[in-house]
XYZ file of C-alpha atoms in Angstrom:
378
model
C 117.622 115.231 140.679
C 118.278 118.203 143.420
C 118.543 121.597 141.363
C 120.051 123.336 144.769
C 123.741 122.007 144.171
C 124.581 123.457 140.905
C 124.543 119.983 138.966
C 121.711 118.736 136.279
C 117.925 118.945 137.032
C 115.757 116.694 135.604
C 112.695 118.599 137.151
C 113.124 121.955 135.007
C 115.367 121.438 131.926
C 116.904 118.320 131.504
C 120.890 118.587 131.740
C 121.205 122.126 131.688
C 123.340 123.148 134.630
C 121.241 125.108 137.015
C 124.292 128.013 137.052
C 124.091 128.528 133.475
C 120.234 129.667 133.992
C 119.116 133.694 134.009
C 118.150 134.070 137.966
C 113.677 134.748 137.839
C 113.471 138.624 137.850
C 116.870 138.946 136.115
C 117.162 141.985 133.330
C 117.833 139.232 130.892
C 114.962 137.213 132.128
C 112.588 140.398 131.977
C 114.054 140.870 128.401
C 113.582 137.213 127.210
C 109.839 137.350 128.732
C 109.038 141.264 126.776
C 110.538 139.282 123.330
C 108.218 136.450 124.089
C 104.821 138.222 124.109
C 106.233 140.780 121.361
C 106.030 137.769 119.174
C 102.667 136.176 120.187
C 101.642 139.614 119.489
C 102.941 139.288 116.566
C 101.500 136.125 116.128
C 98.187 136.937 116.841
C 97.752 140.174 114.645
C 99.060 138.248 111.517
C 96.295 135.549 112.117
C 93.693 138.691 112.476
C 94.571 139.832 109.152
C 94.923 136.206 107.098
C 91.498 136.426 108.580
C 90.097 138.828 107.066
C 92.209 138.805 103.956
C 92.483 134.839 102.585
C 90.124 132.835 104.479
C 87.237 135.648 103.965
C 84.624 133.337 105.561
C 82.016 135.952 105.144
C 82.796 135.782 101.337
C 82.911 131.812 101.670
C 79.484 131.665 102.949
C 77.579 134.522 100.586
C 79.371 132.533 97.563
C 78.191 129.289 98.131
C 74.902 130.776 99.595
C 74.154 132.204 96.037
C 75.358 128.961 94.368
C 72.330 127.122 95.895
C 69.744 129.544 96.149
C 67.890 132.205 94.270
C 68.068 135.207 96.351
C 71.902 136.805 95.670
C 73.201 138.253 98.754
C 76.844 140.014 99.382
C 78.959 140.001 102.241
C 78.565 143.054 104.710
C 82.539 143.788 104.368
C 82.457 143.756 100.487
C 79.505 145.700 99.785
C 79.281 149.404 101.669
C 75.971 149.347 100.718
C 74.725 146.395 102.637
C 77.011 147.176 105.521
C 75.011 149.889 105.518
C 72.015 148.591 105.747
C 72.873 146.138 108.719
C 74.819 148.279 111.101
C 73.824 152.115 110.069
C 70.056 151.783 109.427
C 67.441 152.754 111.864
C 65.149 149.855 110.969
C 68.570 147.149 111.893
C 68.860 145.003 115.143
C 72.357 146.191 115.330
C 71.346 150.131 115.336
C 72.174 150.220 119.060
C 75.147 149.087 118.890
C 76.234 151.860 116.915
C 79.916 153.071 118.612
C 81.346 149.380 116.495
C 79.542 150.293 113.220
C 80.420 153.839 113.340
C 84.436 153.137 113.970
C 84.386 150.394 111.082
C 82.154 152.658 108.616
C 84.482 155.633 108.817
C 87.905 154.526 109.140
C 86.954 152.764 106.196
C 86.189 155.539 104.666
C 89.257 157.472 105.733
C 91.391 154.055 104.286
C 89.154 154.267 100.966
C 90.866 157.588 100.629
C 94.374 156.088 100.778
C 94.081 152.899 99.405
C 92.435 151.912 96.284
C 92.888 147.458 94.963
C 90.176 145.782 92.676
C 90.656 142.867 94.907
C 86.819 142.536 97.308
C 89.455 140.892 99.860
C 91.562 144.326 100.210
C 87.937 145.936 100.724
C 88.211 149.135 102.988
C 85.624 147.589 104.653
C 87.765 144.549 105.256
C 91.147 146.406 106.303
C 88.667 148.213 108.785
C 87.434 145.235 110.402
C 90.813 143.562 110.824
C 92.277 146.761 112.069
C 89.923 147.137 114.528
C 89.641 143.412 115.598
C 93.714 144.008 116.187
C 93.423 147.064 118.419
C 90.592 145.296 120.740
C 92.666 142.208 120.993
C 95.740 144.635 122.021
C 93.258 146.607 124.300
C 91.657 143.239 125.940
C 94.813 141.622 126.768
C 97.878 144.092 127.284
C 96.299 145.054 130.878
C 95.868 141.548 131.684
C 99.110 140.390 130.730
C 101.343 142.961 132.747
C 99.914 141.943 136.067
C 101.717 138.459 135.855
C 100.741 138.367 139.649
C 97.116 137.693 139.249
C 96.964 135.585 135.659
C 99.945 133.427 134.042
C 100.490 135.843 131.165
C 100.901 133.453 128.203
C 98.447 130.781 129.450
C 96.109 133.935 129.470
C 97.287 135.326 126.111
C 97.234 132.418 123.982
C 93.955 131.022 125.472
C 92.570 134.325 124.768
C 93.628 135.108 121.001
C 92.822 131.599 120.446
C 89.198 132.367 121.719
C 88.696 135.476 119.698
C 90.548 134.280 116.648
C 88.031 131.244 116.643
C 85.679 133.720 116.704
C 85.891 135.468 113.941
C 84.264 133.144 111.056
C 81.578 135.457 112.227
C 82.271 138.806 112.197
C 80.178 141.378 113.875
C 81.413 145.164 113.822
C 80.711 145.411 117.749
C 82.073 142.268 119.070
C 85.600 142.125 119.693
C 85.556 145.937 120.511
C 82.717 145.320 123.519
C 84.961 142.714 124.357
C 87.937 144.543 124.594
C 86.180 146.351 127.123
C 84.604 143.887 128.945
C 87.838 142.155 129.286
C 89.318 145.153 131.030
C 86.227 145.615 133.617
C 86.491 141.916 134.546
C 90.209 142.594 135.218
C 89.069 145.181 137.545
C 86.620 143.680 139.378
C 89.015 140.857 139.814
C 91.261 143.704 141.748
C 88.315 145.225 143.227
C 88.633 148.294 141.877
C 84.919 149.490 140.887
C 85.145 152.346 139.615
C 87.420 151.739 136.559
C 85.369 148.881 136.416
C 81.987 150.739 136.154
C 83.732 153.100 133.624
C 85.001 150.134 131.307
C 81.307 148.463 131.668
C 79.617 152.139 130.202
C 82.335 151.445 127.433
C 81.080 148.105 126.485
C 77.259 149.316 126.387
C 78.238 151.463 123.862
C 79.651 148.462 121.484
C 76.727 145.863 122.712
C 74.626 144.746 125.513
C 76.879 142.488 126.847
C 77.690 145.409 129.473
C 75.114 143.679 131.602
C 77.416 140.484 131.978
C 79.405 142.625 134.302
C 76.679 143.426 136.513
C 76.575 139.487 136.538
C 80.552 139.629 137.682
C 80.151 141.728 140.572
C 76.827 140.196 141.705
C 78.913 136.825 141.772
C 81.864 139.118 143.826
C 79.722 140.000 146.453
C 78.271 136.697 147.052
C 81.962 134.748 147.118
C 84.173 137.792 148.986
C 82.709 137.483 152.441
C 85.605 140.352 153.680
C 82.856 142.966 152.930
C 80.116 144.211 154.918
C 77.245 142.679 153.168
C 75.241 145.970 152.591
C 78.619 147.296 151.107
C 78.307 144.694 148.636
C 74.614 144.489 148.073
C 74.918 148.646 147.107
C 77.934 147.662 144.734
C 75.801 145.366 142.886
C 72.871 147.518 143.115
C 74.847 150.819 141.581
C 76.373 148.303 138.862
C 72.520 147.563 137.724
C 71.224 150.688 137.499
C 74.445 152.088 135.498
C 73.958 149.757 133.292
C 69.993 150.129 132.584
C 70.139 154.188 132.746
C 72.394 153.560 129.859
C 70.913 151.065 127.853
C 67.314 152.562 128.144
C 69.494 156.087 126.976
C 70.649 154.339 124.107
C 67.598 152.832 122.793
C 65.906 156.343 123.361
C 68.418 157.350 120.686
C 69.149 154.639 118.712
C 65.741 152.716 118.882
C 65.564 149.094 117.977
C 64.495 145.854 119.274
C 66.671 143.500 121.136
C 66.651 141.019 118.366
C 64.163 139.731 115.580
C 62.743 136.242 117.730
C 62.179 138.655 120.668
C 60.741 141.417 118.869
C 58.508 139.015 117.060
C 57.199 136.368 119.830
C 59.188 137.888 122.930
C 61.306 135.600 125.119
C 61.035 132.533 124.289
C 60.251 129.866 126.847
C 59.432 126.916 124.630
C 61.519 123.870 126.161
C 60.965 122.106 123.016
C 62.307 124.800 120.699
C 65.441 126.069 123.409
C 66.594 122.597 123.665
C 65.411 120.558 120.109
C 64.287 122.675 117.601
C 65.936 121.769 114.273
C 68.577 124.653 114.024
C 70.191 123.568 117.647
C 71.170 120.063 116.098
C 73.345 121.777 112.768
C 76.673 119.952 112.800
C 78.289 123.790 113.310
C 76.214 124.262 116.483
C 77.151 121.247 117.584
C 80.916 121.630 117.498
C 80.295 125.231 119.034
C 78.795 123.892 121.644
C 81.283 120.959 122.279
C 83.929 123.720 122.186
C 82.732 125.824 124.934
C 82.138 123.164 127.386
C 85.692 122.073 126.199
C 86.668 125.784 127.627
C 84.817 124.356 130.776
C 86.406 121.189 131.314
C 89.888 122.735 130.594
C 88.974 125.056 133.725
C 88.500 122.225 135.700
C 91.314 120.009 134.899
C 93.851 123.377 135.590
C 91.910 123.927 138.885
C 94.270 123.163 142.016
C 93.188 120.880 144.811
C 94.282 122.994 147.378
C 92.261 123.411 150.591
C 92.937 127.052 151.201
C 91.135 128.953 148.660
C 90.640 132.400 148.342
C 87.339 134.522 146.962
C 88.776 134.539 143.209
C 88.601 130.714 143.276
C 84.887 130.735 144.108
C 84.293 133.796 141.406
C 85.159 131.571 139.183
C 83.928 128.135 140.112
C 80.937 130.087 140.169
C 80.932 131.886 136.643
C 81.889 128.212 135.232
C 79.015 126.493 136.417
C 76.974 129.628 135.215
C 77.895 128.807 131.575
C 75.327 126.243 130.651
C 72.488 129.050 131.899
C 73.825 131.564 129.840
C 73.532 129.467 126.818
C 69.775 128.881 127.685
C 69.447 132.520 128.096
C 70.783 133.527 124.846
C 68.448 130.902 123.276
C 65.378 132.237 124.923
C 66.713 135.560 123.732
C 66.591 134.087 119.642
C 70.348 134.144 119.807
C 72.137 131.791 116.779
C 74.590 129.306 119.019
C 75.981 128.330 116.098
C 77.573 131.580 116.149
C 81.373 131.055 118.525
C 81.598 134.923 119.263
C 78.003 134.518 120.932
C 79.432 133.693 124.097
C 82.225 135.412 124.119
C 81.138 137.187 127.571
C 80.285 133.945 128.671
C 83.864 132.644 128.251
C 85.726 135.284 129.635
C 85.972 134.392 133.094
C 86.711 131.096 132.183
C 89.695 132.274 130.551
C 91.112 134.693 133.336
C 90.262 131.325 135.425
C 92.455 128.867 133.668
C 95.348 131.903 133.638
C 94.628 132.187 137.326
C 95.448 128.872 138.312
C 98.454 128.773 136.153
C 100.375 131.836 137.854
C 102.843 130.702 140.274
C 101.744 132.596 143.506
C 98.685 131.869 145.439
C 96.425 134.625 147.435
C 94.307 134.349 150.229
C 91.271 135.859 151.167
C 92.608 137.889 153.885
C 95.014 140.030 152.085
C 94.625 143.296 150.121
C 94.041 142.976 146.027
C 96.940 141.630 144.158
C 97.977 145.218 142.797
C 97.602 146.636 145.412
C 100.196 145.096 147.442
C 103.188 142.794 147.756
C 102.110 140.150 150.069
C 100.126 137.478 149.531
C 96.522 138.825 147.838
């Protein structure tokens, strides 16, 4: 039924009259939107904390662990001792990625100092984690969301904390704050401004090395915005890569350690046999990882728009999409554990900004100015 007469519409909200509706862009409209994401906000940090307080799937996993084995471990967010020995030590993995352990570590301590339960669930350690997992989420997303030009806010939010909260059966101190910042740079880049972008991908290296994913975003920019000269674009990407060694090589001269234990031990692996069907790959819980991220994928695709006018952002993340399958195989050759969700976090990023992309209700073309930048068409 027509919505342009005043009577019912059956193409928005079924018999209410069109008059009755807040006009788009209307204070009560902007107020009604603010209340919305204050509650998925709300949402989303109550679900950090049930995290880390009842389900406790470290815990879960040491407990049972010891049930069935002889060696007694305890879980990194009980025991300040072991947590410790994972994230502070010289001789850890994780050494490197010292700006995560260092925030959890001592605001735990500075908790410890105000808060004192006998229950391992109300662990400093543990109101650390889930405090800082909150403040990355907030960090990742609250740019994001206030540009409802370029992404569809809550198709962006929701697809997001669902993502991260996923996530979190593992928990690593550096992973949701690298991706906090990660998230931001991407947003940039997606503008084109580089130079927040560069600053927010020096932020990331100092959480994990999953800085260099961004040199991976703007190597993919230059090759799918043609508006460029194309030894503008080559220098962008060039600039982007050596940031991003010059810091990781300063950051191993200070916080030495290898990359991980498989590469330390027998270097990249290029074994076909063991990246593709060695035992470990074929766990029901890799599995179902793996059958989630390509369900990231196909959700992409069935939210992509069959228009024929497409601008440079469409291709940037056609592009990053099809990419996702060789990042897997590159974190395998690398010894990473795919079983793992938060793995490929980095990997799924773009995926999500590209499902909130195609949701948003305005289109750009290539031939306009970034979408913040102006009001016309971008």
């Amino acid at each position: 039924m027509s919505a342009g007469d005043g009577k019912l519409s059956l193409e928005n909200d079924a018999f209410i009259p069109d008059q009755n509706r807040p006009a788009a862009g209307s204070r009560l409209d902007g107020l009604r939107q603010f209340a919305e994401m204050c509650v998925l906000y709300a949402m989303a940090t109550v679900a950090f904390f049930l995290i880390f307080f009842k389900f406790s799937p470290d815990a879960g996993f040491v407990y049972f662990y010891n049930m069935t084995n002889d060696v007694k471990l305890a879980s990194d967010l009980v025991s300040v001792e072991q947590f410790k020995q994972h994230y502070l030590s010289s001789n850890s993995i994780n050494y490197p990625r010292f700006l995560g352990n260092l925030i959890v570590y001592d605001l735990s301590n500075w908790i410890g100092a105000l808060f004192k339960s006998t229950d391992p669930r109300l662990n400093p350690l543990r109101l650390s984690a889930a405090v800082v997992a909150c403040v990355s989420f907030y960090i990742a997303t609250v740019t994001p969301v206030l540009n409802a030009r370029l992404l569809d806010r809550k198709t962006f939010f929701c697809l997001f904390a669902f993502m991260c909260l996923i996530g979190q059966y593992v928990y690593y101190p550096g992973d949701m704050s690298s991706l906090a910042f990660l998230s931001l740079s991407l947003y940039f880049v997606l503008q084109e401004k580089f130079i927040p972008a560069a600053i927010f991908m020096l932020a990331t290296g100092l959480f994990r090395e999953s800085a260099f994913h961004v040199v991976f975003f703007v190597a993919v920019w230059a090759a799918c915005d043609w508006r460029m000269p194309l030894k503008n674009r080559a220098a962008l990407v060039l600039g982007f890569a050596v940031l991003f060694v010059v810091e990781y090589k300063l950051i191993r001269l200070f916080y030495p350690a290898p990359i991980s234990v498989v590469a330390s031990e027998t270097g990249i692996e290029t074994s076909i046999t063991k990246i593709f069907f060695e035992r470990g790959l074929w766990s029901l819980t890799t599995v179902a990882t793996l059958a989630l991220h390509f369900l990231f994928l196909a959700y992409y695709f069935v939210t992509r728009d069959g228009r024929n006018s497409r601008s440079w952002r469409d291709r940037f993340f056609l592009v990053n999409c099809l990419a996702l399958p060789l990042w897997i195989i590159f974190y395998r050759m690398l010894g990473g554990n795919i079983s793992e969700f938060r793995l490929l976090f980095p990997a799924l990023l773009p995926i999500v900004y590209g499902v909130a992309y195609n949701a948003r209700s305005e289109w750009p073309t290539d031939t306009a100015a970034p979408i913040a930048t102006s009001k016309s068409e971008a």
